[in-house]
Amino acid sequence: MTENPSPVYPRRGTADERRIPASPRFPRIEDEVLGYWAEDGTFQASIESRPAGESEYVFYDGPPFANGLPHYGHLLTGYVKDLVARYQTQRGRRVERRFGWDTHGLPAELEAMKQLGMTDKAEIEAMGIDKFNDACRASVLKYTREWEEYVTRQARWVDFENDYKTLNVEYMESVIWAFKQLHEKGLTYQGFRVLPYCWKDETPLSNHELRMDDDVYKDRQDPSVTVAFPITGGGADARVGRELAGVNLLAWTTTPWTLPTNFSVAVGPEIEYVVVEAPKDGPLPGKHLLAADLLGAYAKDLGFAAAEDAEAAVVARYRGTELAGLEYQPLWGYYADVSRWGTQNAFRVLVEDYVTTTDGTGLVHQASAYGEEDQRSSEEAGIPVILSVDEGARFLPMFAEPLGDGTAPLADIAGKQVFEANRDIINRLKADGRLVREQSYVHSYPHCWRCRTPLIYKAVTSWYVAVTQFKDRMLEINEQINWIPGNVKHGQFGKWLEGARDWSISRNRYWGSPIPVWVSDDPAYPRTEVYGSLEELKEAFGDYPRNADGEPDLHRPWIDRLTRPNPDDPTGRSTMRRVEDVLDVWFDSGSMQFAQVHYPFENKDWFDSHHPADFIVEYIGQTRGWFYTMHILATALFDRPAFTNVISHGIVLGSDGQKMSKSLRNYPDVTEVLDRDGSDAMRWFLMASPILRGGNLVVTEEGIREGVRQVLLPMWNAWHFFALYANTARGGQGYQAKPVRGQDVDNPLDRYILAATGDLVREATAALDAYDVSSACEALRAYSETLTNWYIRRSRQRFYDEDTAAYDVLYTALETFTRVAAPLLPLISEEIWRGLTGGRSVHLADWPEPDDYLKDERAVELMELTRTIASAGSALRKQAGRRVRLPLRRMTAVVPGAEALRGTYQQIIADELNLKEVELLEAAGVDPAGWGIGQRLAVNARAAGPRLGKQVQQAIKGAKTGDWSVQDGVVTAGGIELQEGEYALETVAEAAQEGMELTVLPGGGFLALDTTVTPELEAEGLARDTVRAIQSVRKALDLDVSDRIEVEIAGAPEALAAAEAHAGLVKTETLALTLRPAESLLGDDVQGAEVGEGLGISLRVVRA
RNA sequence: GGGCGUAUAGCUCAGGCGGUUAGAGCGUCACACUGAUAAUGUGAAGGUCCCAGGUUCAAGUCCUGGUACGCCCA
């Protein structure tokens, strides 16, 4: 081998021109490939080289939110997005990739408030909405540069130039268009929604604000009360109403302050309730109704001495469903005026699934304005939402006003904050004889994350999309979507759709797309207007909404400034004003499918033929987020899905299996990993993992290194090996390899690897077409193993011998491998592919066609059998305690179709196992018993069980203990005759002859290894040990592979004799010009070694 | 508090319709092999299949109850 000053390979390279390092630094190579792409414009070329139109592959970017730095979750989805797009491009599709920025919403506002040092909405109003929104805009675009760097470094190709931002006026125009469409279809309405509410800041909070800090939830002590409601009659079943008239419903609550607005009592449908007659001399004489399970807990309160006494006093039993519609006497008369309050359906028993018997009485007091369940169930029952407190959670003045009978039972609470009013209300209950029990109750209770005030739940007005109206259609359309993993379709997503509720889309905030609804400011002259475009606004208000720079802008406060006289008001005094709310940011995200192309104002034709998207990906939690809102809007607006294929992946966890946490530092730093192992290593680690099949993934450095070891290094080493020999061929001239199809190839190893290459293409294509990324990775991993640890290892000699057929085959294998690996290892594949072919980019190359490769199942099968025999033979050597360097006389392989292994396969086995002879015998012609191969009976319990019943256990026992026989073809085990199919006879190695080791092969047949060691074999073994010892010394001396040496050897006489007897072998193997025995060797340059069974030798090796 | 999900080797996870010796990868240990390779090969150790009942000839698998953890919603 001679160094070639101008080698053939790499033909093109980005890293370190003209040299292929044996130990590559992948991150450095990656950097250079990234630089090459930037310079070459490869990404643009990969899009432009594919035709537009029908063959476009439509991909939507997810909803990343840019006011934070990217993390592992983004990294993961980014890799999936990129690899699918690269794959489809190689398959000939044109894949436009626009980056999307989600910019609106509460997170942006909170970040801006933090930066401005604000804690509540009053401060925002004081500052001015325009200035506040400027701050929001700056905060959401703060990290765009970091994002770009991050995305570029992960080798993700995406268009930042032609991106979309939800804050652009075009985008927002499409959003209000969508709202108007929904409105015209009758799918929007205004209603109440119960939200956590901070009465100090006088603002509702979103549920997500409850998770703002860990200490939002704190234990709090509240009074819990049980109240008696006398039944007056009614009932879905009038008989029950009559029976129960006069009986007290005992209802429980932890919020006594909501009792003035008690409008219903809920019972659980399956819960058993009892009527119990309390002792006449007790605190609460009369009959009471409560859940049977909880009677004991109330026995004392009702005047019983013990639970058993209460049990004995039960006079009737009912199931919850029987109690539906029972009417009861309200606590106080404040809301008794039906014409004023609309309470004609109130003060009755409702049946609700959510009621349990873990606390209280099994009957729950409901106030429609102060609980989500309460509000929903009241709405279904036709009970209105009525607020009893003002913005500061103080009771309204009306409580001080006398009722029809001239009394004002709750006069004390008027103007009092709700928690302070609890005491007054409880005292009143006691005075009225309605209080059954009072108890303090410690529970985890949410507090305002800003001011630490305990929150209340309170109804606020909100706009809704009437999802329940078209829920069934959403379910039908879901059938057209291919979910990965498949169980999400009817599982998490399908179930979520089935339980879909109306979607609350308004937020009483500042930074978002506006709700394009204008209403009259005088209820006496009601009017509502909805606008769906800038032109409509201009027509109605005379101009576009314009910001400080005079640009059309749909943000607050500019849009709020559009007002006009109410045309329905003859007095001309009322004004049309926009409702203050902005849209939930999820409405923006769900609109990206059309808003990113400013549909329908632009790109109408394009959209009509390129929606739904072919593919999207996000984490599984988006079944309630992006996946859901996209699906709602696509169904409502277009009556079709928004996407046809979707991967919903699992969660990325820290190295300790917990959620990733910055403070715990329980995950490897992304930048560190990218700098040390590289992006391809990270990509491989994430893509090969179960996370894309819905599982969770623990991120560890070892896991990432594992990917480097499993594919990146083998791939690189194969390339390095190929180039090494191709460059030194023909006396240093080099050899340029050419692709082969393989039909005319006859070397079995060549046929094997070419056929395996075709199989790789087939498997990877099938996997990626099914979006089964981890299977594609597995196929690549298995192939790289075969290529390096079998094909190349077994073909080494042919490369030494300059067999150019082998060069061509390895070239073909590697070139194909890099094309298949390109989506999964885009950087390193690029470097190798360009080095091999001299082409512009592997990402511009077409995906390989499986039919271009040799198809030879027989060659694969025979080689697999060869590998099986080699590996079983290896185990035999271990069993016999015969090291591999010690040659053995013979191994006999008894297999079906043995003849086909003759020749190369036989040679490979002999070589692998260091055998003088491999004897092949046809299994059909050999009596296994003669070789000590016996049989074992296995009962097929599944087949025999149903027929034999209990006896099958006896037969199994017989088979296990050897109590079985075969006579005239009839198998009997444990005295039970078994029928055909109820048993299987398996071969098992039993008694090997002396000097023989036996093993049964997994696919049938067996091996017999002759373990006899003759002096000749022993000597050769020692000689080979000596070779190994000399090679170690060469390595230790850091000699070049082609350096010639001179060797002196001393030590055990048997070892010296063996070395001498096999001097030829020793010298050729070690490139030794001389091999001189010596009496003894001394000096610093002498190395000791051990050969055979503990024989010592000394060696002196010098360069010749 | 409600809904959904999970629980199998040290770790991550497979285990059709129930079938009798519960598997894989990684990790650990031993041995072998190695001049493209940061490797590789062979083997071993490692299990209360979360717990308690039940159904069945037979339960990791089905049923009931419980426990722990996760996600979503309150």
Short mmCIF file of C-alpha atoms in Angstrom, two decimals, chain A residues 779-1095:
data_model
loop_
_atom_site.label_atom_id
_atom_site.label_comp_id
_atom_site.label_asym_id
_atom_site.label_seq_id
_atom_site.Cartn_x
_atom_site.Cartn_y
_atom_site.Cartn_z
CA ALA A 779 -33.76 -1.16 9.15
CA LEU A 780 -30.77 1.15 8.71
CA ARG A 781 -29.19 0.00 11.95
CA ALA A 782 -29.50 -3.66 11.02
CA TYR A 783 -28.13 -3.01 7.57
CA SER A 784 -25.10 -1.08 8.78
CA GLU A 785 -24.36 -3.95 11.11
CA THR A 786 -24.48 -6.45 8.23
CA LEU A 787 -22.43 -4.27 5.96
CA THR A 788 -19.58 -3.63 8.36
CA ASN A 789 -19.53 -6.64 10.62
CA TRP A 790 -20.18 -9.20 8.00
CA TYR A 791 -19.74 -8.08 4.43
CA ILE A 792 -16.63 -5.96 4.92
CA ARG A 793 -15.10 -8.13 7.60
CA ARG A 794 -15.49 -11.25 5.47
CA SER A 795 -14.33 -9.49 2.31
CA ARG A 796 -11.16 -7.91 3.65
CA GLN A 797 -8.87 -10.23 1.79
CA ARG A 798 -10.51 -9.36 -1.52
CA PHE A 799 -9.79 -5.70 -0.90
CA TYR A 800 -6.13 -6.48 -0.16
CA ASP A 801 -6.15 -8.43 -3.38
CA GLU A 802 -7.62 -5.49 -5.32
CA ASP A 803 -10.67 -7.40 -6.46
CA THR A 804 -12.41 -4.46 -8.14
CA ALA A 805 -15.72 -6.34 -8.24
CA ALA A 806 -15.75 -6.00 -4.44
CA TYR A 807 -14.96 -2.27 -4.73
CA ASP A 808 -17.94 -1.80 -7.05
CA VAL A 809 -20.26 -3.72 -4.77
CA LEU A 810 -19.19 -1.82 -1.66
CA TYR A 811 -19.53 1.43 -3.59
CA THR A 812 -23.07 0.50 -4.58
CA ALA A 813 -23.97 -0.50 -1.05
CA LEU A 814 -22.59 2.70 0.47
CA GLU A 815 -24.04 4.99 -2.16
CA THR A 816 -27.48 3.47 -1.61
CA PHE A 817 -27.11 3.45 2.13
CA THR A 818 -26.32 7.17 2.21
CA ARG A 819 -29.32 7.97 0.02
CA VAL A 820 -31.61 5.99 2.32
CA ALA A 821 -30.00 7.50 5.41
CA ALA A 822 -30.19 11.04 4.00
CA PRO A 823 -33.43 12.06 5.76
CA LEU A 824 -32.30 10.54 9.05
CA LEU A 825 -28.64 11.57 9.00
CA PRO A 826 -28.71 14.48 6.57
CA LEU A 827 -25.27 15.92 7.32
CA ILE A 828 -22.99 12.93 7.48
CA SER A 829 -24.85 11.24 4.62
CA GLU A 830 -24.22 14.33 2.57
CA GLU A 831 -20.51 14.32 3.27
CA ILE A 832 -20.09 10.64 2.39
CA TRP A 833 -22.38 10.68 -0.61
CA ARG A 834 -20.61 13.64 -2.15
CA GLY A 835 -17.27 12.02 -1.42
CA LEU A 836 -18.40 8.85 -3.16
CA THR A 837 -20.15 10.30 -6.18
CA GLY A 838 -18.83 13.80 -6.67
CA GLY A 839 -22.48 14.89 -6.98
CA ARG A 840 -23.98 18.15 -5.78
CA SER A 841 -26.12 16.87 -2.91
CA VAL A 842 -27.68 13.66 -1.74
CA HIS A 843 -30.77 15.69 -0.97
CA LEU A 844 -31.18 16.47 -4.65
CA ALA A 845 -30.80 12.80 -5.52
CA ASP A 846 -33.79 10.55 -6.04
CA TRP A 847 -34.77 7.94 -3.50
CA PRO A 848 -33.43 4.55 -4.60
CA GLU A 849 -35.72 2.23 -6.51
CA PRO A 850 -35.84 -1.23 -4.85
CA ASP A 851 -36.19 -3.02 -8.17
CA ASP A 852 -32.82 -1.67 -9.30
CA TYR A 853 -31.17 -4.11 -6.91
CA LEU A 854 -30.49 -7.76 -7.19
CA LYS A 855 -33.32 -9.77 -5.76
CA ASP A 856 -31.99 -13.08 -4.51
CA GLU A 857 -33.80 -14.50 -1.51
CA ARG A 858 -31.82 -17.71 -1.77
CA ALA A 859 -28.49 -15.90 -1.40
CA VAL A 860 -29.80 -14.08 1.67
CA GLU A 861 -31.18 -17.26 3.17
CA LEU A 862 -27.94 -19.21 2.69
CA MET A 863 -25.82 -16.45 4.14
CA GLU A 864 -28.15 -16.12 7.13
CA LEU A 865 -27.78 -19.88 7.65
CA THR A 866 -24.02 -19.49 7.41
CA ARG A 867 -24.10 -16.76 10.03
CA THR A 868 -26.31 -18.90 12.25
CA ILE A 869 -23.88 -21.83 11.97
CA ALA A 870 -20.89 -19.59 12.64
CA SER A 871 -22.52 -18.18 15.72
CA ALA A 872 -23.69 -21.56 17.05
CA GLY A 873 -20.22 -22.93 16.31
CA SER A 874 -18.73 -20.13 18.34
CA ALA A 875 -20.92 -21.13 21.26
CA LEU A 876 -19.70 -24.74 20.85
CA ARG A 877 -16.09 -23.62 21.07
CA LYS A 878 -16.92 -21.80 24.26
CA GLN A 879 -18.68 -24.86 25.68
CA ALA A 880 -15.65 -26.98 24.90
CA GLY A 881 -13.23 -24.38 26.22
CA ARG A 882 -11.31 -24.18 22.95
CA ARG A 883 -10.15 -20.66 22.12
CA VAL A 884 -10.61 -19.60 18.52
CA ARG A 885 -6.92 -19.24 17.71
CA LEU A 886 -6.52 -22.93 18.41
CA PRO A 887 -7.41 -24.65 15.14
CA LEU A 888 -9.73 -27.65 15.37
CA ARG A 889 -9.93 -30.60 13.07
CA ARG A 890 -13.49 -30.67 12.01
CA MET A 891 -17.04 -29.56 12.53
CA THR A 892 -19.95 -31.42 11.00
CA ALA A 893 -23.01 -29.42 10.06
CA VAL A 894 -26.15 -31.48 9.56
CA VAL A 895 -28.68 -29.18 7.95
CA PRO A 896 -31.49 -29.42 5.43
CA GLY A 897 -30.15 -28.48 1.99
CA ALA A 898 -26.53 -28.84 3.14
CA GLU A 899 -25.26 -29.20 -0.40
CA ALA A 900 -26.02 -25.55 -1.19
CA LEU A 901 -23.48 -24.42 1.37
CA ARG A 902 -20.59 -26.14 -0.33
CA GLY A 903 -17.84 -23.81 -1.49
CA THR A 904 -17.73 -20.20 -0.33
CA TYR A 905 -20.19 -20.61 2.53
CA GLN A 906 -18.29 -23.62 3.81
CA GLN A 907 -15.06 -21.68 3.52
CA ILE A 908 -16.51 -18.78 5.48
CA ILE A 909 -17.56 -21.08 8.31
CA ALA A 910 -14.12 -22.73 8.40
CA ASP A 911 -12.45 -19.34 8.44
CA GLU A 912 -14.71 -17.82 11.08
CA LEU A 913 -14.31 -20.77 13.41
CA ASN A 914 -10.71 -21.66 12.57
CA LEU A 915 -11.48 -25.21 11.44
CA LYS A 916 -9.45 -27.47 9.22
CA GLU A 917 -12.56 -28.99 7.76
CA VAL A 918 -16.27 -28.26 7.64
CA GLU A 919 -18.24 -31.37 6.82
CA LEU A 920 -21.69 -30.82 5.39
CA LEU A 921 -24.33 -33.52 5.68
CA GLU A 922 -27.86 -33.50 4.37
CA ALA A 923 -30.21 -33.68 7.37
CA ALA A 924 -32.61 -36.04 5.60
CA GLY A 925 -29.92 -38.70 5.27
CA VAL A 926 -28.69 -38.66 8.87
CA ASP A 927 -30.12 -40.42 11.91
CA PRO A 928 -29.90 -37.81 14.68
CA ALA A 929 -29.97 -40.46 17.40
CA GLY A 930 -26.68 -41.83 16.11
CA TRP A 931 -25.11 -38.43 16.91
CA GLY A 932 -26.61 -38.18 20.34
CA ILE A 933 -29.42 -35.90 19.29
CA GLY A 934 -32.60 -36.74 21.16
CA GLN A 935 -36.19 -35.64 21.19
CA ARG A 936 -38.26 -33.67 23.62
CA LEU A 937 -42.01 -33.62 23.80
CA ALA A 938 -43.83 -30.32 24.14
CA VAL A 939 -47.55 -30.40 24.79
CA ASN A 940 -49.51 -27.76 22.92
CA ALA A 941 -51.81 -26.82 25.74
CA ARG A 942 -53.84 -24.43 23.63
CA ALA A 943 -54.82 -27.29 21.29
CA ALA A 944 -55.09 -30.06 23.87
CA GLY A 945 -56.57 -28.05 26.73
CA PRO A 946 -60.10 -27.68 25.44
CA ARG A 947 -60.35 -31.41 24.60
CA LEU A 948 -58.71 -32.83 27.70
CA GLY A 949 -59.73 -30.29 30.30
CA LYS A 950 -58.17 -31.08 33.65
CA GLN A 951 -56.15 -34.01 32.22
CA VAL A 952 -54.03 -31.64 30.17
CA GLN A 953 -52.10 -30.75 33.31
CA GLN A 954 -51.22 -34.43 33.72
CA ALA A 955 -49.98 -34.68 30.13
CA ILE A 956 -47.86 -31.57 30.57
CA LYS A 957 -46.34 -33.01 33.70
CA GLY A 958 -45.58 -36.24 31.85
CA ALA A 959 -43.89 -34.40 28.99
CA LYS A 960 -41.75 -32.48 31.44
CA THR A 961 -40.68 -35.43 33.55
CA GLY A 962 -39.94 -37.71 30.60
CA ASP A 963 -42.99 -39.89 31.23
CA TRP A 964 -43.94 -40.07 27.58
CA SER A 965 -43.57 -42.38 24.57
CA VAL A 966 -44.17 -42.69 20.87
CA GLN A 967 -45.57 -46.04 19.72
CA ASP A 968 -46.80 -46.69 16.20
CA GLY A 969 -47.00 -42.98 15.70
CA VAL A 970 -49.18 -42.51 18.78
CA VAL A 971 -47.84 -40.09 21.37
CA THR A 972 -48.70 -40.74 25.00
CA ALA A 973 -47.72 -38.38 27.81
CA GLY A 974 -48.48 -38.98 31.48
CA GLY A 975 -50.76 -41.79 30.41
CA ILE A 976 -52.82 -39.51 28.17
CA GLU A 977 -52.94 -40.13 24.44
CA LEU A 978 -52.35 -36.99 22.45
CA GLN A 979 -53.75 -36.30 19.01
CA GLU A 980 -52.01 -34.84 16.01
CA GLY A 981 -51.42 -31.12 16.56
CA GLU A 982 -51.63 -31.37 20.34
CA TYR A 983 -47.90 -31.87 20.70
CA ALA A 984 -44.61 -31.04 19.05
CA LEU A 985 -41.45 -33.14 19.00
CA GLU A 986 -38.33 -31.02 19.27
CA THR A 987 -34.72 -32.03 18.83
CA VAL A 988 -32.36 -31.51 21.68
CA ALA A 989 -28.65 -32.21 22.10
CA GLU A 990 -28.28 -35.05 24.58
CA ALA A 991 -25.25 -37.24 24.85
CA ALA A 992 -22.30 -36.17 22.74
CA GLN A 993 -19.57 -38.72 22.04
CA GLU A 994 -16.18 -38.34 23.66
CA GLY A 995 -14.24 -35.48 22.08
CA MET A 996 -17.38 -33.99 20.57
CA GLU A 997 -19.64 -31.02 21.35
CA LEU A 998 -23.20 -30.93 20.07
CA THR A 999 -25.72 -28.20 19.55
CA VAL A 1000 -29.08 -27.92 17.85
CA LEU A 1001 -29.58 -25.13 15.31
CA PRO A 1002 -32.52 -22.79 15.74
CA GLY A 1003 -33.87 -23.39 12.21
CA GLY A 1004 -33.48 -27.20 12.35
CA GLY A 1005 -30.41 -29.42 12.04
CA PHE A 1006 -27.44 -29.59 14.38
CA LEU A 1007 -23.68 -29.11 14.66
CA ALA A 1008 -21.06 -31.52 15.96
CA LEU A 1009 -17.65 -30.08 16.78
CA ASP A 1010 -14.64 -32.35 17.02
CA THR A 1011 -12.77 -30.97 20.01
CA THR A 1012 -9.76 -33.26 19.88
CA VAL A 1013 -6.51 -31.34 20.16
CA THR A 1014 -3.49 -32.93 18.49
CA PRO A 1015 0.10 -31.73 19.02
CA GLU A 1016 0.02 -30.30 15.49
CA LEU A 1017 -3.09 -28.29 16.18
CA GLU A 1018 -1.70 -27.16 19.52
CA ALA A 1019 1.47 -25.96 17.80
CA GLU A 1020 -0.45 -24.00 15.20
CA GLY A 1021 -2.55 -22.49 17.94
CA LEU A 1022 0.58 -21.37 19.74
CA ALA A 1023 1.93 -19.93 16.52
CA ARG A 1024 -1.26 -17.93 16.06
CA ASP A 1025 -1.07 -16.72 19.64
CA THR A 1026 2.43 -15.58 18.85
CA VAL A 1027 1.18 -13.70 15.80
CA ARG A 1028 -1.37 -11.94 18.01
CA ALA A 1029 1.36 -11.10 20.53
CA ILE A 1030 3.58 -9.62 17.83
CA GLN A 1031 0.64 -7.63 16.41
CA SER A 1032 0.01 -6.17 19.85
CA VAL A 1033 3.60 -5.09 20.06
CA ARG A 1034 3.40 -3.53 16.60
CA LYS A 1035 0.38 -1.58 17.72
CA ALA A 1036 2.04 -0.56 20.94
CA LEU A 1037 5.04 0.68 18.94
CA ASP A 1038 2.60 2.63 16.77
CA LEU A 1039 4.01 1.13 13.59
CA ASP A 1040 2.37 1.82 10.27
CA VAL A 1041 0.27 -0.98 8.81
CA SER A 1042 2.80 -1.55 6.03
CA ASP A 1043 6.02 -1.32 8.08
CA ARG A 1044 8.28 -4.37 7.87
CA ILE A 1045 9.80 -5.66 11.13
CA GLU A 1046 12.41 -7.95 12.60
CA VAL A 1047 11.48 -10.14 15.51
CA GLU A 1048 13.41 -11.92 18.24
CA ILE A 1049 11.60 -14.40 20.41
CA ALA A 1050 12.45 -16.27 23.62
CA GLY A 1051 10.56 -18.21 26.28
CA ALA A 1052 8.74 -21.52 26.68
CA PRO A 1053 10.33 -24.19 24.46
CA GLU A 1054 6.94 -25.41 23.13
CA ALA A 1055 6.12 -21.88 22.04
CA LEU A 1056 9.46 -21.44 20.33
CA ALA A 1057 9.14 -24.78 18.59
CA ALA A 1058 5.64 -23.88 17.41
CA ALA A 1059 6.76 -20.51 16.12
CA GLU A 1060 9.56 -22.14 14.27
CA ALA A 1061 7.35 -24.83 12.79
CA HIS A 1062 4.95 -22.17 11.53
CA ALA A 1063 7.52 -19.48 10.83
CA GLY A 1064 6.05 -18.84 7.41
CA LEU A 1065 2.64 -18.09 8.84
CA VAL A 1066 4.05 -15.89 11.58
CA LYS A 1067 6.20 -13.89 9.22
CA THR A 1068 3.56 -13.22 6.57
CA GLU A 1069 0.91 -12.28 9.10
CA THR A 1070 3.16 -9.83 10.93
CA LEU A 1071 5.20 -8.56 7.95
CA ALA A 1072 8.31 -9.86 9.70
CA LEU A 1073 11.43 -10.20 7.56
CA THR A 1074 13.09 -12.27 10.23
CA LEU A 1075 12.01 -14.37 13.19
CA ARG A 1076 14.94 -15.29 15.38
CA PRO A 1077 14.74 -17.50 18.47
CA ALA A 1078 16.92 -16.40 21.38
CA GLU A 1079 18.02 -17.97 24.66
CA SER A 1080 16.65 -15.10 26.63
CA LEU A 1081 15.78 -11.48 25.98
CA LEU A 1082 16.46 -8.56 28.25
CA GLY A 1083 16.05 -4.83 27.93
CA ASP A 1084 13.53 -2.02 27.80
CA ASP A 1085 12.49 -2.92 24.28
CA VAL A 1086 11.43 -6.44 25.24
CA GLN A 1087 7.74 -7.22 25.64
CA GLY A 1088 6.34 -10.17 27.51
CA ALA A 1089 3.29 -12.10 26.39
CA GLU A 1090 1.36 -15.21 27.19
CA VAL A 1091 0.50 -17.88 24.64
CA GLY A 1092 -1.47 -21.11 24.87
CA GLU A 1093 -2.32 -22.20 28.39
CA GLY A 1094 -0.10 -19.92 30.40
CA LEU A 1095 3.16 -20.18 28.44
#
